[in-house]
XYZ file of C-alpha atoms in Angstrom:
737
model
C 85.652 -3.161 276.558
C 88.368 -0.516 276.858
C 92.042 -1.430 277.032
C 94.803 1.061 277.802
C 97.921 0.175 275.873
C 101.254 1.734 276.768
C 104.548 1.664 274.966
C 107.621 2.491 276.951
C 110.018 4.901 275.245
C 113.441 4.699 276.878
C 115.623 7.815 277.010
C 119.243 6.939 276.349
C 121.522 9.348 278.244
C 124.104 11.224 276.222
C 127.699 10.097 276.431
C 129.194 10.877 279.793
C 125.805 11.707 281.334
C 124.619 9.785 284.389
C 121.049 8.621 284.836
C 120.107 11.164 287.454
C 116.747 11.899 289.018
C 115.800 14.226 286.178
C 116.494 11.522 283.605
C 114.413 8.947 285.501
C 111.585 11.422 285.844
C 111.751 12.153 282.137
C 111.624 8.394 281.302
C 108.641 7.824 283.577
C 106.854 10.757 282.032
C 107.449 9.468 278.498
C 106.047 6.093 279.583
C 102.871 7.756 280.803
C 102.652 10.073 277.827
C 102.588 7.206 275.309
C 99.535 5.562 276.825
C 96.715 5.319 274.321
C 93.091 4.512 275.065
C 91.679 1.905 272.694
C 87.914 2.163 272.271
C 87.568 -1.095 270.301
C 88.832 -4.681 270.859
C 92.477 -4.950 269.917
C 93.281 -7.796 267.473
C 96.844 -8.840 266.909
C 98.114 -12.000 265.202
C 100.270 -14.631 266.963
C 102.678 -17.091 265.467
C 100.504 -20.107 266.361
C 97.690 -18.871 264.136
C 95.484 -17.674 267.049
C 94.138 -14.093 267.468
C 94.191 -11.913 270.546
C 90.639 -10.696 271.133
C 89.483 -7.732 273.191
C 88.483 -10.137 275.983
C 91.139 -10.388 278.686
C 90.029 -13.918 279.619
C 90.514 -15.124 276.041
C 93.919 -13.510 276.002
C 94.962 -15.239 279.223
C 93.648 -18.642 278.051
C 95.602 -18.270 274.848
C 98.726 -17.391 276.823
C 98.223 -20.478 279.027
C 97.940 -22.730 275.986
C 101.069 -21.220 274.505
C 102.890 -21.679 277.800
C 101.973 -25.366 277.963
C 103.043 -25.828 274.346
C 106.324 -24.147 275.194
C 107.038 -26.640 278.006
C 106.468 -29.628 275.700
C 108.682 -28.274 272.951
C 112.377 -29.001 272.714
C 114.734 -26.197 273.588
C 116.043 -25.976 270.015
C 112.546 -25.288 268.602
C 111.338 -22.955 271.314
C 111.884 -19.781 269.285
C 109.619 -20.960 266.483
C 106.418 -20.989 268.567
C 106.498 -17.913 270.843
C 104.939 -14.531 270.140
C 106.655 -12.395 267.529
C 108.636 -9.642 269.299
C 107.145 -7.004 267.008
C 103.590 -8.086 267.846
C 103.910 -8.842 271.554
C 102.291 -5.987 273.525
C 105.072 -6.252 276.117
C 107.976 -6.696 273.721
C 109.453 -3.307 274.690
C 109.824 -4.426 278.289
C 111.446 -7.708 277.254
C 113.792 -6.122 274.738
C 115.265 -3.725 277.264
C 117.308 -6.515 278.786
C 117.322 -9.426 276.356
C 120.599 -10.806 277.646
C 118.973 -12.216 280.801
C 115.301 -13.084 281.188
C 115.537 -13.237 284.971
C 117.109 -9.786 285.481
C 114.649 -6.903 285.829
C 115.093 -4.098 283.280
C 116.582 -0.760 284.264
C 113.217 1.004 284.206
C 112.173 -0.739 287.413
C 109.352 -2.870 285.966
C 109.752 -6.676 286.361
C 108.117 -8.507 283.461
C 108.046 -12.320 283.811
C 108.916 -14.524 280.872
C 105.565 -15.888 279.510
C 107.294 -19.155 278.556
C 109.053 -19.995 281.826
C 108.335 -23.557 283.107
C 105.794 -22.825 285.850
C 102.435 -24.360 286.529
C 99.425 -23.114 284.558
C 97.550 -21.985 287.658
C 100.489 -19.987 289.054
C 101.123 -18.501 285.610
C 97.482 -17.489 285.271
C 97.328 -15.875 288.738
C 100.642 -14.087 288.287
C 99.702 -12.728 284.888
C 96.282 -11.577 286.067
C 97.821 -9.838 289.078
C 100.433 -8.077 286.960
C 97.843 -6.923 284.458
C 95.595 -5.483 287.139
C 98.508 -3.826 288.916
C 99.915 -2.419 285.670
C 96.560 -1.020 284.586
C 96.075 0.613 287.975
C 99.595 2.053 287.998
C 99.290 3.321 284.422
C 96.044 5.158 285.155
C 97.488 6.790 288.287
C 100.680 7.872 286.517
C 98.786 9.130 283.486
C 96.411 11.264 285.540
C 99.196 12.579 287.772
C 101.556 13.407 284.896
C 98.870 15.061 282.787
C 97.627 17.134 285.726
C 101.127 18.264 286.718
C 102.149 19.303 283.220
C 98.872 21.052 282.518
C 99.136 23.115 285.693
C 102.817 23.799 285.003
C 102.136 25.205 281.552
C 99.029 27.192 282.400
C 100.784 28.959 285.265
C 103.834 29.705 283.121
C 106.272 28.034 285.505
C 109.665 27.248 284.186
C 110.125 23.840 282.562
C 113.484 22.109 282.647
C 115.414 21.740 279.434
C 117.447 18.580 278.982
C 120.504 18.750 276.821
C 120.989 16.087 274.202
C 117.300 15.490 273.507
C 116.567 18.407 271.204
C 114.272 16.794 268.669
C 112.413 14.696 271.207
C 112.002 17.670 273.503
C 110.637 19.988 270.831
C 107.979 17.468 269.819
C 107.181 16.764 273.452
C 106.759 20.452 274.339
C 104.527 20.941 271.302
C 102.337 17.963 272.241
C 102.119 19.006 275.851
C 101.135 22.532 274.936
C 98.259 21.054 272.921
C 97.188 19.237 276.084
C 97.411 22.488 278.021
C 95.237 24.265 275.474
C 92.654 21.495 275.660
C 92.592 21.768 279.421
C 91.836 25.474 279.141
C 88.637 24.733 277.249
C 86.764 27.672 275.744
C 89.030 30.226 277.484
C 91.953 29.462 275.187
C 90.200 31.141 272.271
C 89.304 34.218 274.294
C 90.892 37.276 272.725
C 92.101 40.154 274.836
C 89.778 43.101 275.081
C 90.650 46.631 274.056
C 91.038 49.338 276.680
C 88.724 52.310 276.855
C 89.618 55.408 274.889
C 90.720 57.158 278.092
C 93.774 54.869 278.187
C 95.242 56.108 274.905
C 97.793 58.341 276.662
C 97.514 57.122 280.248
C 100.358 55.639 282.307
C 99.302 53.246 285.089
C 100.612 54.167 288.552
C 100.311 57.904 287.753
C 96.677 58.660 288.548
C 96.749 62.242 289.724
C 92.989 62.296 290.365
C 93.180 59.320 292.725
C 96.215 60.818 294.459
C 94.356 64.074 295.038
C 91.414 62.101 296.446
C 93.857 60.522 298.888
C 94.790 63.998 300.058
C 98.187 64.129 298.341
C 99.152 67.706 297.477
C 102.226 69.936 297.368
C 103.602 67.947 294.446
C 103.014 64.526 295.995
C 100.112 63.979 293.601
C 102.720 63.504 290.871
C 104.365 60.629 292.714
C 104.231 57.088 291.442
C 101.803 54.782 293.264
C 101.466 51.242 291.888
C 98.764 49.125 293.443
C 96.601 46.167 292.389
C 94.263 48.480 290.477
C 97.095 49.872 288.352
C 97.264 46.785 286.115
C 95.645 47.105 282.711
C 94.835 43.673 281.302
C 93.646 45.082 278.017
C 95.135 46.291 274.746
C 95.689 50.038 274.432
C 94.678 51.196 270.975
C 96.198 54.150 269.184
C 94.095 57.268 268.554
C 91.845 57.171 265.514
C 94.079 59.501 263.481
C 97.376 57.962 264.600
C 100.072 57.646 261.926
C 103.314 55.671 261.882
C 106.066 58.127 262.987
C 108.613 59.398 260.499
C 111.889 57.533 260.462
C 114.985 59.031 261.991
C 116.272 61.680 261.504
C 113.131 63.164 259.934
C 111.137 62.125 262.984
C 113.432 64.204 265.198
C 112.239 67.402 263.540
C 108.650 66.595 262.493
C 105.944 64.655 264.347
C 102.262 64.031 263.687
C 100.151 66.110 266.034
C 97.541 63.328 266.308
C 100.184 60.959 267.719
C 100.506 62.949 270.942
C 97.891 64.388 273.247
C 98.277 68.049 272.432
C 96.074 70.326 270.390
C 96.777 73.322 268.228
C 95.622 75.790 270.873
C 98.101 74.382 273.409
C 100.917 74.749 270.908
C 100.025 78.334 270.047
C 99.418 79.421 273.640
C 102.563 77.873 275.124
C 104.640 80.473 276.856
C 108.030 78.884 277.552
C 111.046 79.253 275.298
C 110.998 75.630 274.180
C 107.284 75.582 273.438
C 107.529 78.763 271.379
C 109.986 76.878 269.194
C 107.250 74.434 268.158
C 105.746 75.383 264.815
C 102.308 74.069 263.882
C 101.931 73.136 260.214
C 98.496 71.621 259.501
C 98.643 68.087 260.986
C 102.341 68.216 261.909
C 104.573 69.925 264.457
C 107.995 71.075 263.297
C 110.881 71.616 265.695
C 113.911 72.704 263.733
C 114.220 72.957 259.988
C 111.028 75.022 259.536
C 112.786 78.061 260.999
C 116.479 78.892 261.000
C 115.893 81.046 264.085
C 115.095 77.863 266.020
C 118.453 76.356 265.166
C 120.214 79.562 266.118
C 118.471 79.636 269.521
C 119.430 76.105 270.507
C 122.918 76.391 269.095
C 123.523 79.701 270.850
C 122.269 78.323 274.149
C 124.433 75.181 274.070
C 127.382 77.245 272.849
C 126.868 79.584 275.800
C 126.954 76.672 278.268
C 130.187 75.376 276.736
C 131.840 78.772 277.060
C 130.737 79.092 280.688
C 132.486 75.780 281.403
C 135.599 76.995 279.612
C 135.200 75.151 276.306
C 135.295 76.518 272.777
C 131.861 75.102 271.887
C 129.557 72.191 272.651
C 131.557 69.832 270.437
C 134.216 69.785 273.177
C 131.888 68.453 275.871
C 133.081 64.888 275.192
C 136.735 65.896 275.583
C 135.845 67.445 278.950
C 134.437 64.109 280.162
C 130.751 64.807 279.488
C 128.824 61.956 277.861
C 125.449 61.572 279.647
C 123.180 64.461 280.650
C 120.083 64.408 282.854
C 117.631 67.072 281.654
C 115.035 67.927 284.316
C 111.914 69.383 282.744
C 113.369 69.110 279.260
C 110.716 71.038 277.361
C 110.287 68.789 274.348
C 113.834 67.506 274.018
C 115.293 70.309 271.910
C 118.614 70.404 273.778
C 118.998 66.623 273.544
C 118.145 66.673 269.833
C 120.857 69.262 269.211
C 123.518 67.477 271.276
C 122.866 63.932 270.028
C 124.980 64.264 266.838
C 127.845 65.336 269.100
C 127.832 61.889 270.812
C 126.036 63.209 273.896
C 123.090 61.330 275.406
C 120.465 63.447 277.144
C 117.862 61.773 279.340
C 114.701 63.847 279.693
C 112.653 63.437 282.876
C 109.444 65.261 283.754
C 106.248 64.767 285.709
C 103.298 62.897 284.281
C 101.073 65.244 282.279
C 97.672 64.273 280.953
C 98.173 66.459 277.884
C 101.008 68.336 276.210
C 103.501 66.025 277.875
C 107.174 66.847 277.552
C 108.107 63.181 277.875
C 105.569 61.924 275.338
C 106.595 64.454 272.684
C 110.312 63.914 273.336
C 109.931 60.166 272.847
C 107.818 60.729 269.748
C 110.812 62.623 268.342
C 113.021 59.593 268.964
C 114.883 61.007 271.970
C 115.489 59.487 275.442
C 112.849 60.354 278.028
C 110.895 58.890 280.930
C 108.352 60.053 283.481
C 110.008 60.723 286.827
C 109.310 62.906 289.829
C 111.579 63.405 292.817
C 109.072 65.226 294.957
C 109.371 62.662 297.746
C 111.360 59.717 296.343
C 114.806 59.304 294.881
C 115.228 59.072 291.154
C 115.609 55.438 289.980
C 119.321 55.904 289.271
C 122.276 54.949 291.464
C 124.576 57.602 292.847
C 127.111 59.216 290.500
C 125.194 58.439 287.310
C 125.404 61.549 285.087
C 128.163 63.894 283.940
C 125.839 66.889 283.726
C 122.439 67.820 285.125
C 120.527 70.487 283.232
C 117.426 72.306 284.428
C 115.754 75.162 282.550
C 112.348 76.644 283.285
C 111.490 73.421 285.135
C 109.158 74.817 287.789
C 111.043 72.993 290.574
C 111.067 74.850 293.881
C 114.732 74.262 294.671
C 114.511 76.229 297.900
C 111.713 74.061 299.360
C 112.264 71.323 301.962
C 115.656 72.719 302.982
C 117.163 72.127 299.553
C 116.541 68.366 299.471
C 116.053 68.444 295.688
C 119.500 70.000 295.218
C 120.888 67.194 297.406
C 119.298 64.655 295.036
C 120.913 66.421 292.058
C 124.257 66.178 293.854
C 123.695 62.448 294.472
C 123.209 61.533 290.793
C 125.970 63.898 289.607
C 129.434 62.444 289.098
C 132.502 64.022 290.721
C 133.641 66.946 288.590
C 130.239 67.078 286.901
C 128.221 70.205 286.100
C 124.845 71.507 287.192
C 123.414 73.967 284.642
C 120.404 75.960 285.794
C 118.423 78.494 283.781
C 115.670 80.347 285.606
C 113.867 83.643 285.851
C 114.861 83.990 289.532
C 118.592 83.870 288.878
C 120.497 86.977 289.934
C 119.425 89.271 287.131
C 118.463 92.938 287.284
C 114.823 91.955 286.863
C 114.807 89.279 289.560
C 116.539 91.476 292.163
C 113.587 93.838 292.044
C 111.376 91.050 293.394
C 112.178 90.378 297.035
C 110.699 86.857 296.914
C 112.817 85.873 293.916
C 115.887 87.435 295.497
C 115.280 85.392 298.647
C 115.040 82.177 296.609
C 118.205 82.991 294.706
C 120.169 83.703 297.886
C 119.107 80.344 299.344
C 120.086 78.372 296.219
C 123.441 80.135 295.896
C 124.359 79.576 299.549
C 123.115 75.967 299.594
C 125.177 75.147 296.503
C 128.204 76.440 298.371
C 127.365 74.173 301.319
C 127.318 71.240 298.860
C 130.888 72.228 297.935
C 129.795 73.206 294.426
C 131.980 75.741 292.671
C 130.177 78.589 290.909
C 131.911 78.635 287.528
C 129.990 81.311 285.692
C 126.732 83.187 285.371
C 125.394 84.761 282.188
C 121.958 86.308 282.000
C 119.559 83.729 283.478
C 121.938 80.743 283.289
C 124.213 79.589 286.098
C 126.800 76.766 285.984
C 128.151 74.989 289.079
C 130.821 72.273 289.235
C 130.722 69.410 291.740
C 134.040 68.794 293.530
C 136.356 66.135 292.120
C 137.589 65.084 295.570
C 135.996 64.660 298.968
C 138.271 66.966 300.959
C 135.790 69.828 300.917
C 133.174 67.902 302.903
C 135.515 67.479 305.846
C 136.808 71.059 305.725
C 133.385 72.708 306.002
C 132.487 74.583 309.147
C 130.596 72.439 311.624
C 126.868 72.707 311.105
C 127.132 74.230 307.641
C 125.372 72.275 304.939
C 123.963 68.756 304.894
C 125.897 65.897 306.459
C 127.520 63.098 304.470
C 125.391 59.941 304.364
C 126.543 57.042 306.476
C 127.883 54.039 304.623
C 124.815 51.903 305.264
C 122.495 54.543 303.822
C 124.528 55.216 300.675
C 122.929 52.618 298.416
C 123.144 51.774 294.708
C 119.514 50.625 294.398
C 117.350 53.670 295.189
C 114.169 52.169 293.723
C 111.228 53.567 295.708
C 113.525 54.945 298.399
C 112.544 58.266 299.979
C 114.660 61.367 299.537
C 117.366 61.837 302.158
C 118.873 65.065 303.410
C 122.458 63.817 303.312
C 125.175 63.857 300.658
C 125.319 60.445 298.940
C 127.827 58.603 296.796
C 130.915 59.429 298.833
C 131.497 55.885 300.114
C 131.409 54.115 296.763
C 134.546 53.061 294.898
C 132.944 54.569 291.793
C 134.008 58.035 292.937
C 136.061 58.857 289.828
C 136.120 62.438 288.461
C 134.772 62.757 284.921
C 138.015 64.299 283.689
C 139.858 61.121 284.721
C 137.502 58.765 282.916
C 138.361 57.552 279.398
C 136.945 59.776 276.663
C 134.005 58.404 274.727
C 133.846 55.964 272.937
C 136.775 54.284 274.753
C 134.786 54.741 277.936
C 132.212 52.144 276.843
C 134.616 49.242 277.434
C 135.938 50.382 280.836
C 139.435 49.491 281.947
C 140.334 46.572 284.190
C 140.494 48.801 287.270
C 136.956 50.086 286.761
C 135.655 46.599 285.990
C 137.182 45.351 289.235
C 135.123 47.966 291.079
C 132.001 46.351 289.649
C 133.267 42.809 290.302
C 133.470 41.971 286.592
C 136.362 40.137 284.928
C 137.591 41.764 281.677
C 137.304 38.430 279.852
C 133.623 38.197 280.808
C 132.887 41.629 279.376
C 134.903 40.853 276.233
C 133.039 37.587 275.700
C 129.721 39.360 276.231
C 130.716 41.967 273.642
C 131.637 39.346 271.042
C 128.433 37.397 271.571
C 126.269 40.477 271.185
C 128.028 41.663 268.043
C 127.093 38.398 266.410
C 123.629 38.505 267.955
C 122.829 41.991 266.660
C 123.749 41.000 263.108
C 121.321 38.086 263.345
C 118.622 40.150 265.031
C 118.709 42.838 262.395
C 118.294 40.311 259.610
C 115.238 38.890 261.401
C 113.427 42.248 261.334
C 112.404 41.555 257.758
C 109.750 39.674 255.751
C 111.118 36.463 257.286
C 108.467 36.723 259.987
C 105.723 36.592 257.365
C 107.207 33.752 255.314
C 104.685 31.285 256.727
C 101.756 33.683 256.471
C 99.810 34.754 253.381
C 101.114 37.924 251.822
C 99.054 40.965 252.623
C 96.948 42.054 249.644
C 98.433 44.841 247.591
C 101.723 44.985 249.500
C 105.019 44.192 247.816
C 107.970 42.669 249.605
C 109.276 45.344 251.978
C 112.795 46.677 251.680
C 115.461 45.564 254.172
C 114.855 47.195 257.568
C 117.680 49.725 257.573
C 117.232 52.150 260.481
C 113.610 51.150 260.826
C 113.855 51.467 264.621
C 114.975 54.352 266.787
C 113.722 53.925 270.369
C 114.936 50.599 271.793
C 114.063 49.121 275.196
C 116.195 46.304 276.615
C 114.152 44.688 279.388
C 117.082 42.763 280.894
C 120.218 44.706 280.010
C 122.812 42.711 282.031
C 126.126 44.470 281.120
C 124.605 46.647 278.391
C 126.108 44.434 275.678
C 123.082 44.763 273.386
C 123.412 48.559 273.532
C 127.145 48.388 272.830
C 126.703 46.052 269.860
C 124.075 48.311 268.273
C 126.440 51.275 268.479
C 129.304 49.177 267.112
C 127.086 48.248 264.158
C 126.499 51.998 263.614
C 122.765 51.750 264.127
C 121.284 55.172 264.729
C 119.369 54.132 267.828
C 119.353 54.861 271.514
C 118.702 52.160 274.124
C 116.908 52.341 277.437
C 118.773 49.697 279.437
C 116.451 48.346 282.117
C 117.823 46.344 285.026
C 115.006 44.311 286.622
C 114.789 44.539 290.378
C 114.799 40.721 290.391
C 118.200 40.562 288.636
C 121.727 41.479 289.775
C 122.080 45.255 289.874
C 124.491 46.014 287.035
C 123.014 49.461 286.431
C 126.056 51.294 287.886
C 128.235 49.422 285.388
C 125.916 50.291 282.491
C 125.860 53.979 283.411
C 129.629 54.081 283.894
C 129.979 52.756 280.341
C 128.255 55.890 279.062
C 124.833 54.337 278.410
C 121.395 55.199 279.755
C 119.436 52.940 282.069
C 117.048 52.595 284.950
C 115.919 50.123 287.614
C 112.426 48.721 287.205
C 110.063 46.055 288.527
C 108.382 44.438 285.500
C 105.318 43.556 287.558
C 104.570 47.279 287.376
C 103.967 49.620 284.481
C 107.092 51.184 282.983
C 107.124 54.986 283.475
C 106.492 55.913 279.858
C 103.522 56.749 277.688
C 101.860 54.254 275.336
C 103.430 53.702 271.895
C 106.907 55.023 272.690
C 109.307 52.218 271.630
C 110.040 50.720 268.224
C 111.821 47.614 269.513
C 111.520 45.786 272.838
C 114.213 43.210 273.559
C 114.423 40.715 276.397
C 117.126 38.082 276.797
C 116.524 35.728 279.722
C 113.811 37.941 281.218
C 111.162 35.213 281.271
C 113.512 32.876 283.130
C 114.241 35.522 285.751
C 110.585 36.299 286.328
C 109.437 32.665 286.478
C 112.204 31.678 288.888
C 110.924 34.192 291.428
C 107.631 33.978 293.219
C 106.146 36.907 291.409
C 102.834 38.644 291.887
C 102.238 38.891 288.142
C 101.949 36.481 285.238
C 103.619 36.289 281.859
C 100.448 37.703 280.334
C 100.674 40.779 282.593
C 104.194 41.463 281.339
C 103.124 41.020 277.722
C 100.245 43.466 278.163
C 102.780 46.035 279.358
C 105.044 45.355 276.385
C 102.094 45.853 274.058
C 101.234 49.147 275.770
C 104.649 50.751 275.304
C 105.266 49.278 271.835
C 104.434 51.332 268.769
C 102.125 49.865 266.104
C 104.221 47.762 263.710
C 106.932 47.695 266.375
C 109.061 44.630 267.075
C 109.629 42.304 270.023
C 112.606 39.945 270.277
C 112.721 37.529 273.213
C 115.413 34.935 273.822
C 114.903 32.248 276.438
C 114.584 28.518 277.077
C 112.662 26.479 274.540
C 109.774 25.701 276.854
C 109.289 29.331 277.921
C 109.470 30.573 274.338
C 106.816 28.060 273.287
C 104.627 29.219 276.152
C 105.220 32.863 275.255
C 104.325 32.213 271.645
C 100.868 31.032 272.621
C 100.410 34.183 274.730
C 101.167 36.396 271.741
C 98.111 35.004 269.953
C 95.909 36.699 272.547
C 97.681 39.985 271.799
C 97.138 39.551 268.052
C 100.885 39.784 267.380
C 102.544 38.188 264.391
C 104.968 35.733 265.978
C 107.597 33.265 264.876
C 109.948 30.978 266.781
C 113.497 30.935 265.408
C 116.137 28.285 266.058
C 119.506 29.233 267.542
C 122.217 27.203 265.851
C 124.760 27.623 268.632
C 122.354 26.660 271.422
C 119.873 23.807 271.307
C 118.307 24.719 274.651
C 117.199 28.244 273.698
C 115.078 29.823 270.994
C 114.131 33.263 269.750
C 110.624 34.625 269.606
C 110.327 37.375 266.998
C 107.056 39.308 267.017
C 105.526 42.328 265.355
C 102.625 44.306 266.761
C 99.890 44.987 264.201
C 98.471 48.436 263.529
C 94.873 48.224 264.732
C 92.942 51.465 264.410
C 90.261 52.485 266.819
C 86.943 52.924 265.145
C 85.673 56.473 265.112
C 82.684 57.193 267.285
C 79.476 57.474 265.237
C 78.104 60.981 265.209
């Protein structure tokens, strides 16, 4: 016969904590969880020398005899003959309220005293009824609790964390996850499949072939279209000849040609200025030190821009209020590479390219870049985001669609900012001989004037305009000249997937502050109280966030070490690695909040750049992040991030899992992890911080991705943990000839 035996584990609330609904639920669950199914008769000794057999009838008869003996015994000797509290199957119920046998315990179960002076028949019926009822209730609660927790874990829904029960909770979560794995059956051991070779350099949502089949032309084929078929639930492998990139700053100047989808013929046949600066050397591409003429070209060009603005050289850009630059069609990041040591951040954007991609090569060099097209939609940046917009040999038809692309440049440009344009159709002796080019130039020059831009200078094929620092010009224009100013309701700070608009944006925001009146970098990163008030942030909140992240970065950096392998066998033939100094360059923060992680990395003098991502499900703090002089973008993490595979060394996410599980999302935790794996370089790192239950769930997901993973305690917070992972370097097998 089978007996289900349950022991009730009470949860004692912490001091000052009331027994709320969550506490009662937790107690009831622990009661169900400690049920054990006994497959053999249970034998326990009793003080009278009898034995409790597996037969319920024998047990009840023995209890009746003991009850009758109890009635005949004097009160002074009663405690010598009853069941030992440590052996009584119901002793936990009785011990909860030992002060009064008639008062029901606080857990809601009423357990009668087996020695109370009642008749044998009533005692027998009552006991039999209680046993049947208890067994029925236990089975129902056990099935219900197990089913609810299994479904909760397998769907990655957020579990509640209860303060004050750290040790009990950790063991409970571990046990429950084992139950969840058992419920999955054979599927739990299923490893993720590898993607086809065609996915090595492919970005989901940018399928030009499908867009052309849909009839999208005139540049619309480059637009981003994310549908159900854009998800890739497979692991993207690196090319067969892929090599770990050189560390910074060597990687800025030399990359492995097999790491990017470009061949030697494309390098040699490239016709633009930037591409001619690429030098092919066997299996590597060199960008700077291989030829002094390259350095002179970039330095002369940036020096020319500075002089056209009225500065001595490019080193004075920061003093003039320039910190962040948007480079449209950036070549391969040469301008950004040259300006980075001068504390200037240049964000490269370009269309998706199946081969020879500007964005892919720029990221491979360790420089900021992302795929973006503003053919029909706004760029994923709020208004007034950059101090300078640069465009050279970009192929953009600025005169098309009544200048709507120039309006978009004006929208993302801060007051007093600069638009630098280098093109063959600028007003040069050669271009004036071509009537079509002259017509384009006349349109661009006149439209810039209608936008109230001031033409500062023109040298050769380069033109520099300055956006007005105040709004007076817009009202003083002749009626009907130039685009109208956007209405307040249409001037938004979250342009994600919004179509281009033919009106001047950003004029209604309180962020309209000329760049020359902003604090000079690096003081600009902290913002003053007036600017913080514009964003609705209290200075103390930002200061506290800064202090927390400074401590956090020190701890994070120490974790990117052999600590993660301390509980794994050492790899054959590999000595203990050296401390990870500057082992990462490209950093992606999946939930940037105020940009505190970025700020702390710079304060620690780490030679990194950070792509601060603000999820569309979180408060939009991207304007604050950009005003601090950092780079960032809005993004929906249920979609693929607009970057090529293997482009980030470190992916960080603090609280991201909580945000995504709180919303009714159309994607799972596994979908998000597949995307992280796609954009992460081999041997790259992942650091996630979240609630204990979500971290434990995430850890099990990493096994399917073949990541090395370790959960790390947080001393200052018992309700959260860190998940530190490293992606292995798995090579694709070469195709047999």
